[in-house]
Amino acid sequence: DVKVTQSSRYLVKRTGEKVFLECVQDMDHENMFWYRQDPGLGLRLIYFSYDVKMKEKGDIPEGYSVSREKKERFSLILESASTNQTSMYLCASSPLDRAKQPQHFGDGTRLSIL
Amino acid sequence: AQKITQTQPGMFVQEKEAVTLDCTYDTSDQSYGLFWYKQPSSGEMIFLIYQGSYDEQNATEGRYSLNFQKARKSANLVISASQLGDSAMYFCAMREGLLLQGGKLIFGQGTELSVKP
């Protein structure tokens, strides 16, 4: 089974802090994604990566950056956390060239910015 | 612009009955894929079923089936014989093209399903 592991289930940080959310997958997938989930809005794509050191902006990249130094690890960085970044964050991975393959998700990180 | 719409924020169904969750989509692409995910209260996203735009038959996976009407741009999820464990949030998602842009998904707003005993 594909395993996508997010470093924390719950995280509380303060406004202005630099926050790191880590995601590791064990299936050698090329694609990795970061989403945020808010009630009534579904999941919105923040950033994605289809290869090591490659990154592409999603629909809501403002206030976030990402890092992919190794194929299995994709980090989301909140450069200076703000209260409007309180949300559920979900990481996902998928193979590059398999159209029918779903994205596999981690358990999510519920982040609160105080 | 590409869009997924789920018009039912919440639904109730009696245990053992069937339920249909609605999903409509908008795309100008000829090649796309449609996915349904389940999210229990614990938060993990569980893949349920996939339908490709060129698939002639409606997809089925156990108690889940997808009522795909391409001309109407709808991809409704049907759950037969509902169980208490089916209570969860359900998301419809679309991937455009086969592999373009790394296989990005666009998600709907979700439908919260509650199964009554």
CSV table of N, CA, C and O in Angstrom, one decimal, chain B residues 9-107:
chain,number,residue,atom,x,y,z
B,9,PRO,N,-24.8,20.4,0.1
B,9,PRO,CA,-23.8,20.5,1.2
B,9,PRO,C,-23.9,19.4,2.2
B,9,PRO,O,-22.9,18.9,2.8
B,10,GLY,N,-25.2,18.9,2.4
B,10,GLY,CA,-25.4,17.9,3.4
B,10,GLY,C,-26.6,17.0,2.9
B,10,GLY,O,-27.5,17.5,2.3
B,11,MET,N,-26.5,15.7,3.3
B,11,MET,CA,-27.6,14.8,2.9
B,11,MET,C,-27.7,13.8,4.0
B,11,MET,O,-26.8,13.4,4.7
B,12,PHE,N,-29.0,13.3,4.2
B,12,PHE,CA,-29.3,12.2,5.1
B,12,PHE,C,-29.8,11.0,4.3
B,12,PHE,O,-30.5,11.2,3.3
B,13,VAL,N,-29.5,9.8,4.8
B,13,VAL,CA,-30.0,8.6,4.2
B,13,VAL,C,-30.2,7.6,5.3
B,13,VAL,O,-29.5,7.5,6.2
B,14,GLN,N,-31.3,6.8,5.1
B,14,GLN,CA,-31.6,5.7,6.0
B,14,GLN,C,-30.6,4.6,5.8
B,14,GLN,O,-30.3,4.2,4.6
B,15,GLU,N,-30.2,3.9,6.8
B,15,GLU,CA,-29.3,2.8,6.7
B,15,GLU,C,-30.0,1.7,5.8
B,15,GLU,O,-31.2,1.6,5.8
B,16,LYS,N,-29.2,1.1,4.9
B,16,LYS,CA,-29.6,0.1,3.9
B,16,LYS,C,-30.2,0.6,2.7
B,16,LYS,O,-30.5,-0.1,1.8
B,17,GLU,N,-30.5,1.9,2.6
B,17,GLU,CA,-31.0,2.5,1.4
B,17,GLU,C,-29.9,3.0,0.5
B,17,GLU,O,-28.8,3.2,1.0
B,18,ALA,N,-30.2,3.2,-0.8
B,18,ALA,CA,-29.3,3.8,-1.7
B,18,ALA,C,-29.3,5.3,-1.7
B,18,ALA,O,-30.4,5.9,-1.3
B,19,VAL,N,-28.2,5.9,-2.0
B,19,VAL,CA,-28.1,7.4,-2.0
B,19,VAL,C,-27.3,7.8,-3.2
B,19,VAL,O,-26.3,7.2,-3.6
B,20,THR,N,-27.7,9.0,-3.8
B,20,THR,CA,-26.9,9.5,-4.9
B,20,THR,C,-26.4,10.9,-4.6
B,20,THR,O,-27.1,11.8,-4.1
B,21,LEU,N,-25.1,11.1,-4.7
B,21,LEU,CA,-24.4,12.3,-4.5
B,21,LEU,C,-24.1,13.0,-5.8
B,21,LEU,O,-23.5,12.3,-6.7
B,22,ASP,N,-24.5,14.2,-6.0
B,22,ASP,CA,-24.4,14.9,-7.3
B,22,ASP,C,-23.1,15.5,-7.5
B,22,ASP,O,-22.5,16.1,-6.6
B,23,CYS,N,-22.6,15.5,-8.8
B,23,CYS,CA,-21.4,16.2,-9.2
B,23,CYS,C,-21.6,16.6,-10.6
B,23,CYS,O,-21.9,15.8,-11.5
B,24,THR,N,-21.4,17.9,-10.9
B,24,THR,CA,-21.3,18.4,-12.3
B,24,THR,C,-20.0,19.0,-12.5
B,24,THR,O,-19.3,19.5,-11.6
B,25,TYR,N,-19.5,19.0,-13.7
B,25,TYR,CA,-18.2,19.5,-14.0
B,25,TYR,C,-18.2,20.4,-15.3
B,25,TYR,O,-19.2,20.3,-16.1
B,26,ASP,N,-17.2,21.2,-15.4
B,26,ASP,CA,-17.1,22.0,-16.6
B,26,ASP,C,-15.7,22.0,-17.1
B,26,ASP,O,-14.8,22.3,-16.4
B,27,THR,N,-15.5,21.6,-18.4
B,27,THR,CA,-14.2,21.5,-19.0
B,27,THR,C,-14.3,21.6,-20.5
B,27,THR,O,-15.3,21.2,-21.0
B,28,SER,N,-13.3,22.2,-21.1
B,28,SER,CA,-13.3,22.2,-22.6
B,28,SER,C,-12.4,21.1,-23.1
B,28,SER,O,-12.4,20.9,-24.4
B,29,ASP,N,-11.8,20.3,-22.3
B,29,ASP,CA,-10.9,19.2,-22.7
B,29,ASP,C,-11.8,18.0,-23.1
B,29,ASP,O,-12.9,17.8,-22.6
B,30,GLN,N,-11.3,17.3,-24.0
B,30,GLN,CA,-11.9,16.0,-24.4
B,30,GLN,C,-11.5,14.9,-23.6
B,30,GLN,O,-12.2,13.9,-23.4
B,31,SER,N,-10.3,15.0,-23.0
B,31,SER,CA,-9.7,13.9,-22.2
B,31,SER,C,-9.6,14.4,-20.8
B,31,SER,O,-8.9,15.4,-20.5
B,32,TYR,N,-10.3,13.7,-19.9
B,32,TYR,CA,-10.2,14.0,-18.5
B,32,TYR,C,-10.6,12.8,-17.6
B,32,TYR,O,-11.1,11.8,-18.2
B,33,GLY,N,-10.4,12.9,-16.4
B,33,GLY,CA,-10.7,11.8,-15.4
B,33,GLY,C,-11.5,12.4,-14.3
B,33,GLY,O,-11.2,13.5,-13.8
B,34,LEU,N,-12.4,11.6,-13.7
B,34,LEU,CA,-13.2,12.0,-12.6
B,34,LEU,C,-13.0,11.0,-11.5
B,34,LEU,O,-13.0,9.8,-11.7
B,35,PHE,N,-12.9,11.5,-10.3
B,35,PHE,CA,-12.6,10.8,-9.1
B,35,PHE,C,-13.6,11.1,-8.0
B,35,PHE,O,-14.0,12.3,-7.9
B,36,TRP,N,-13.9,10.1,-7.2
B,36,TRP,CA,-14.6,10.4,-5.9
B,36,TRP,C,-13.7,9.9,-4.7
B,36,TRP,O,-13.1,8.8,-4.8
B,37,TYR,N,-13.7,10.8,-3.7
B,37,TYR,CA,-13.0,10.5,-2.5
B,37,TYR,C,-14.0,10.6,-1.3
B,37,TYR,O,-14.9,11.4,-1.3
B,38,LYS,N,-13.7,9.8,-0.3
B,38,LYS,CA,-14.4,9.8,1.0
B,38,LYS,C,-13.5,10.4,2.1
B,38,LYS,O,-12.3,9.9,2.2
B,39,GLN,N,-14.0,11.3,2.9
B,39,GLN,CA,-13.2,11.8,4.0
B,39,GLN,C,-14.0,11.6,5.3
B,39,GLN,O,-14.9,12.4,5.6
B,40,PRO,N,-13.7,10.6,6.1
B,40,PRO,CA,-14.3,10.4,7.4
B,40,PRO,C,-13.9,11.6,8.4
B,40,PRO,O,-13.0,12.4,8.0
B,41,SER,N,-14.5,11.6,9.5
B,41,SER,CA,-14.2,12.7,10.5
B,41,SER,C,-12.7,12.7,10.9
B,41,SER,O,-12.2,13.7,11.4
B,42,SER,N,-12.1,11.5,10.8
B,42,SER,CA,-10.7,11.5,11.2
B,42,SER,C,-9.7,12.2,10.2
B,42,SER,O,-8.6,12.5,10.5
B,43,GLY,N,-10.2,12.5,9.0
B,43,GLY,CA,-9.5,13.4,8.1
B,43,GLY,C,-8.8,12.8,6.9
B,43,GLY,O,-8.5,13.6,6.0
B,44,GLU,N,-8.6,11.5,6.9
B,44,GLU,CA,-7.9,11.0,5.7
B,44,GLU,C,-8.8,10.9,4.5
B,44,GLU,O,-10.0,10.8,4.6
B,45,MET,N,-8.2,11.1,3.4
B,45,MET,CA,-8.9,11.1,2.1
B,45,MET,C,-8.8,9.7,1.5
B,45,MET,O,-7.7,9.2,1.2
B,46,ILE,N,-9.9,9.0,1.3
B,46,ILE,CA,-9.9,7.6,0.8
B,46,ILE,C,-10.5,7.6,-0.6
B,46,ILE,O,-11.6,8.1,-0.9
B,47,PHE,N,-9.7,7.1,-1.6
B,47,PHE,CA,-10.1,7.0,-3.0
B,47,PHE,C,-11.2,6.0,-3.1
B,47,PHE,O,-11.1,4.9,-2.6
B,48,LEU,N,-12.3,6.3,-3.8
B,48,LEU,CA,-13.4,5.4,-4.0
B,48,LEU,C,-13.5,4.8,-5.4
B,48,LEU,O,-13.6,3.6,-5.6
B,49,ILE,N,-13.5,5.7,-6.4
B,49,ILE,CA,-13.9,5.3,-7.7
B,49,ILE,C,-13.4,6.3,-8.8
B,49,ILE,O,-13.2,7.5,-8.5
B,50,TYR,N,-13.1,5.7,-10.0
B,50,TYR,CA,-12.5,6.6,-11.1
B,50,TYR,C,-13.4,6.3,-12.4
B,50,TYR,O,-13.7,5.2,-12.6
B,51,GLN,N,-13.6,7.4,-13.1
B,51,GLN,CA,-14.2,7.3,-14.4
B,51,GLN,C,-13.4,8.1,-15.4
B,51,GLN,O,-13.2,9.3,-15.2
B,52,GLY,N,-13.0,7.5,-16.5
B,52,GLY,CA,-12.3,8.2,-17.6
B,52,GLY,C,-13.3,8.8,-18.6
B,52,GLY,O,-14.3,8.2,-18.8
B,53,SER,N,-12.9,9.9,-19.2
B,53,SER,CA,-13.9,10.5,-20.2
B,53,SER,C,-14.2,9.6,-21.4
B,53,SER,O,-15.2,9.8,-22.0
B,54,TYR,N,-13.2,8.7,-21.7
B,54,TYR,CA,-13.5,7.8,-22.8
B,54,TYR,C,-14.0,6.5,-22.5
B,54,TYR,O,-14.2,5.6,-23.3
B,55,ASP,N,-14.2,6.3,-21.2
B,55,ASP,CA,-14.8,5.0,-20.7
B,55,ASP,C,-16.2,4.9,-21.1
B,55,ASP,O,-17.0,5.8,-20.8
B,56,GLU,N,-16.6,3.8,-21.8
B,56,GLU,CA,-18.0,3.6,-22.3
B,56,GLU,C,-18.9,3.1,-21.2
B,56,GLU,O,-20.1,3.4,-21.3
B,57,GLN,N,-18.3,2.4,-20.3
B,57,GLN,CA,-19.2,1.8,-19.2
B,57,GLN,C,-19.0,2.7,-18.0
B,57,GLN,O,-18.0,3.2,-17.7
B,58,ASN,N,-20.1,2.7,-17.2
B,58,ASN,CA,-20.0,3.4,-15.9
B,58,ASN,C,-19.2,2.6,-14.9
B,58,ASN,O,-19.3,1.3,-14.9
B,59,ALA,N,-18.3,3.3,-14.2
B,59,ALA,CA,-17.4,2.6,-13.3
B,59,ALA,C,-18.2,2.0,-12.1
B,59,ALA,O,-19.2,2.6,-11.6
B,60,THR,N,-17.8,0.9,-11.6
B,60,THR,CA,-18.3,0.3,-10.3
B,60,THR,C,-17.2,-0.2,-9.5
B,60,THR,O,-16.2,-0.8,-10.0
B,61,GLU,N,-17.4,-0.1,-8.2
B,61,GLU,CA,-16.4,-0.6,-7.2
B,61,GLU,C,-17.2,-1.1,-6.0
B,61,GLU,O,-17.6,-0.2,-5.1
B,62,GLY,N,-17.6,-2.3,-5.9
B,62,GLY,CA,-18.3,-2.8,-4.8
B,62,GLY,C,-19.7,-2.1,-4.7
B,62,GLY,O,-20.5,-2.1,-5.6
B,63,ARG,N,-19.9,-1.4,-3.5
B,63,ARG,CA,-21.2,-0.7,-3.4
B,63,ARG,C,-21.3,0.6,-4.0
B,63,ARG,O,-22.3,1.3,-4.0
B,64,TYR,N,-20.1,1.0,-4.6
B,64,TYR,CA,-20.1,2.3,-5.2
B,64,TYR,C,-20.2,2.2,-6.8
B,64,TYR,O,-19.6,1.3,-7.4
B,65,SER,N,-21.0,3.1,-7.4
B,65,SER,CA,-21.0,3.1,-8.8
B,65,SER,C,-21.1,4.6,-9.2
B,65,SER,O,-21.5,5.5,-8.4
B,66,LEU,N,-20.7,4.9,-10.4
B,66,LEU,CA,-20.6,6.2,-10.9
B,66,LEU,C,-21.6,6.3,-12.1
B,66,LEU,O,-21.5,5.6,-13.1
B,67,ASN,N,-22.6,7.2,-12.0
B,67,ASN,CA,-23.5,7.5,-13.0
B,67,ASN,C,-23.0,8.6,-13.9
B,67,ASN,O,-23.2,9.8,-13.6
B,68,PHE,N,-22.3,8.2,-15.0
B,68,PHE,CA,-21.6,9.1,-15.8
B,68,PHE,C,-22.4,9.5,-17.0
B,68,PHE,O,-22.8,8.7,-17.8
B,69,GLN,N,-22.8,10.8,-17.1
B,69,GLN,CA,-23.6,11.3,-18.2
B,69,GLN,C,-22.8,12.4,-18.9
B,69,GLN,O,-22.8,13.6,-18.5
B,70,LYS,N,-22.0,12.0,-19.9
B,70,LYS,CA,-21.0,12.9,-20.5
B,70,LYS,C,-21.7,14.1,-21.1
B,70,LYS,O,-21.1,15.3,-21.0
B,71,ALA,N,-22.8,14.0,-21.8
B,71,ALA,CA,-23.4,15.1,-22.5
B,71,ALA,C,-23.9,16.1,-21.5
B,71,ALA,O,-23.9,17.3,-21.7
B,72,ARG,N,-24.3,15.7,-20.3
B,72,ARG,CA,-24.8,16.6,-19.3
B,72,ARG,C,-23.7,17.0,-18.4
B,72,ARG,O,-23.9,17.8,-17.4
B,73,LYS,N,-22.5,16.5,-18.6
B,73,LYS,CA,-21.3,16.8,-17.7
B,73,LYS,C,-21.6,16.5,-16.3
B,73,LYS,O,-21.4,17.4,-15.4
B,74,SER,N,-22.1,15.3,-16.0
B,74,SER,CA,-22.4,15.0,-14.6
B,74,SER,C,-21.7,13.6,-14.3
B,74,SER,O,-21.6,12.7,-15.2
B,75,ALA,N,-21.3,13.4,-13.1
B,75,ALA,CA,-20.7,12.2,-12.6
B,75,ALA,C,-21.1,11.9,-11.2
B,75,ALA,O,-20.4,12.1,-10.2
B,76,ASN,N,-22.3,11.5,-11.1
B,76,ASN,CA,-22.9,11.3,-9.7
B,76,ASN,C,-22.5,10.0,-9.1
B,76,ASN,O,-22.4,8.9,-9.8
B,77,LEU,N,-22.2,10.0,-7.8
B,77,LEU,CA,-21.8,8.8,-7.1
B,77,LEU,C,-23.1,8.2,-6.5
B,77,LEU,O,-23.9,8.8,-5.8
B,78,VAL,N,-23.2,6.9,-6.7
B,78,VAL,CA,-24.3,6.1,-6.1
B,78,VAL,C,-23.7,5.1,-5.1
B,78,VAL,O,-22.9,4.3,-5.5
B,79,ILE,N,-24.3,5.2,-3.9
B,79,ILE,CA,-23.9,4.3,-2.8
B,79,ILE,C,-25.1,3.4,-2.6
B,79,ILE,O,-26.1,3.9,-2.2
B,80,SER,N,-24.9,2.1,-2.8
B,80,SER,CA,-26.0,1.2,-2.5
B,80,SER,C,-25.9,0.7,-1.1
B,80,SER,O,-24.9,0.6,-0.5
B,81,ALA,N,-27.1,0.3,-0.6
B,81,ALA,CA,-27.1,-0.3,0.8
B,81,ALA,C,-26.3,0.4,1.8
B,81,ALA,O,-25.3,-0.1,2.3
B,82,SER,N,-26.6,1.6,2.1
B,82,SER,CA,-25.8,2.5,2.9
B,82,SER,C,-25.6,1.8,4.3
B,82,SER,O,-26.5,1.2,4.8
B,83,GLN,N,-24.4,2.1,4.8
B,83,GLN,CA,-24.0,1.6,6.1
B,83,GLN,C,-23.6,2.8,7.0
B,83,GLN,O,-23.3,3.9,6.5
B,84,LEU,N,-23.7,2.6,8.3
B,84,LEU,CA,-23.4,3.7,9.2
B,84,LEU,C,-22.0,4.2,9.0
B,84,LEU,O,-21.7,5.4,9.1
B,85,GLY,N,-21.1,3.3,8.6
B,85,GLY,CA,-19.7,3.7,8.3
B,85,GLY,C,-19.5,4.6,7.1
B,85,GLY,O,-18.4,5.1,6.8
B,86,ASP,N,-20.6,4.7,6.3
B,86,ASP,CA,-20.6,5.6,5.1
B,86,ASP,C,-20.7,7.1,5.5
B,86,ASP,O,-20.5,7.9,4.6
B,87,SER,N,-21.1,7.4,6.7
B,87,SER,CA,-21.2,8.8,7.2
B,87,SER,C,-19.8,9.4,7.0
B,87,SER,O,-18.8,9.0,7.7
B,88,ALA,N,-19.7,10.5,6.2
B,88,ALA,CA,-18.4,11.1,5.9
B,88,ALA,C,-18.7,12.3,5.0
B,88,ALA,O,-19.8,12.5,4.5
B,89,MET,N,-17.6,13.0,4.7
B,89,MET,CA,-17.7,14.0,3.6
B,89,MET,C,-17.2,13.3,2.3
B,89,MET,O,-16.2,12.5,2.3
B,90,TYR,N,-17.9,13.6,1.2
B,90,TYR,CA,-17.5,13.1,-0.1
B,90,TYR,C,-17.2,14.2,-1.1
B,90,TYR,O,-17.9,15.2,-1.2
B,91,PHE,N,-16.0,14.0,-1.7
B,91,PHE,CA,-15.6,14.9,-2.7
B,91,PHE,C,-15.5,14.4,-4.1
B,91,PHE,O,-15.0,13.2,-4.3
B,92,CYS,N,-16.0,15.1,-5.0
B,92,CYS,CA,-15.8,14.8,-6.5
B,92,CYS,C,-14.6,15.7,-7.0
B,92,CYS,O,-14.4,16.8,-6.5
B,93,ALA,N,-13.8,15.1,-7.8
B,93,ALA,CA,-12.6,15.8,-8.4
B,93,ALA,C,-12.4,15.4,-9.8
B,93,ALA,O,-12.8,14.3,-10.3
B,94,MET,N,-11.8,16.3,-10.5
B,94,MET,CA,-11.5,16.1,-12.0
B,94,MET,C,-10.1,16.4,-12.3
B,94,MET,O,-9.5,17.4,-11.8
B,95,ARG,N,-9.5,15.5,-13.1
B,95,ARG,CA,-8.2,15.7,-13.6
B,95,ARG,C,-8.3,16.0,-15.1
B,95,ARG,O,-8.9,15.1,-15.8
B,96,GLU,N,-7.7,17.0,-15.5
B,96,GLU,CA,-7.8,17.4,-17.0
B,96,GLU,C,-6.6,16.8,-17.7
B,96,GLU,O,-5.5,16.8,-17.2
B,97,GLY,N,-6.9,16.4,-19.0
B,97,GLY,CA,-5.8,15.9,-19.8
B,97,GLY,C,-5.4,14.6,-19.2
B,97,GLY,O,-5.8,14.2,-18.1
B,98,LEU,N,-4.5,13.9,-19.9
B,98,LEU,CA,-4.0,12.6,-19.4
B,98,LEU,C,-3.0,12.9,-18.3
B,98,LEU,O,-3.1,12.4,-17.2
B,99,LEU,N,-2.0,13.6,-18.6
B,99,LEU,CA,-0.9,13.8,-17.7
B,99,LEU,C,-0.4,15.2,-17.6
B,99,LEU,O,0.6,15.5,-17.1
B,100,LEU,N,-1.2,16.1,-18.2
B,100,LEU,CA,-0.8,17.5,-18.2
B,100,LEU,C,-0.6,18.1,-16.8
B,100,LEU,O,-1.4,17.8,-15.9
B,101,GLN,N,0.3,18.9,-16.7
B,101,GLN,CA,0.5,19.7,-15.5
B,101,GLN,C,0.6,18.8,-14.3
B,101,GLN,O,0.2,19.1,-13.2
B,102,GLY,N,1.3,17.6,-14.5
B,102,GLY,CA,1.5,16.8,-13.3
B,102,GLY,C,0.3,16.1,-12.8
B,102,GLY,O,0.3,15.5,-11.7
B,103,GLY,N,-0.9,16.2,-13.5
B,103,GLY,CA,-2.0,15.5,-13.0
B,103,GLY,C,-2.8,16.2,-11.9
B,103,GLY,O,-3.2,15.6,-10.9
B,104,LYS,N,-2.9,17.5,-12.0
B,104,LYS,CA,-3.6,18.3,-11.0
B,104,LYS,C,-5.0,17.9,-10.9
B,104,LYS,O,-5.7,17.6,-11.9
B,105,LEU,N,-5.6,17.9,-9.7
B,105,LEU,CA,-7.0,17.7,-9.5
B,105,LEU,C,-7.7,19.0,-9.1
B,105,LEU,O,-7.1,19.8,-8.3
B,106,ILE,N,-8.9,19.1,-9.6
B,106,ILE,CA,-9.8,20.2,-9.1
B,106,ILE,C,-10.9,19.6,-8.3
B,106,ILE,O,-11.6,18.6,-8.8
B,107,PHE,N,-11.1,20.1,-7.1
B,107,PHE,CA,-12.1,19.4,-6.2
B,107,PHE,C,-13.4,20.3,-6.1
B,107,PHE,O,-13.4,21.5,-6.2
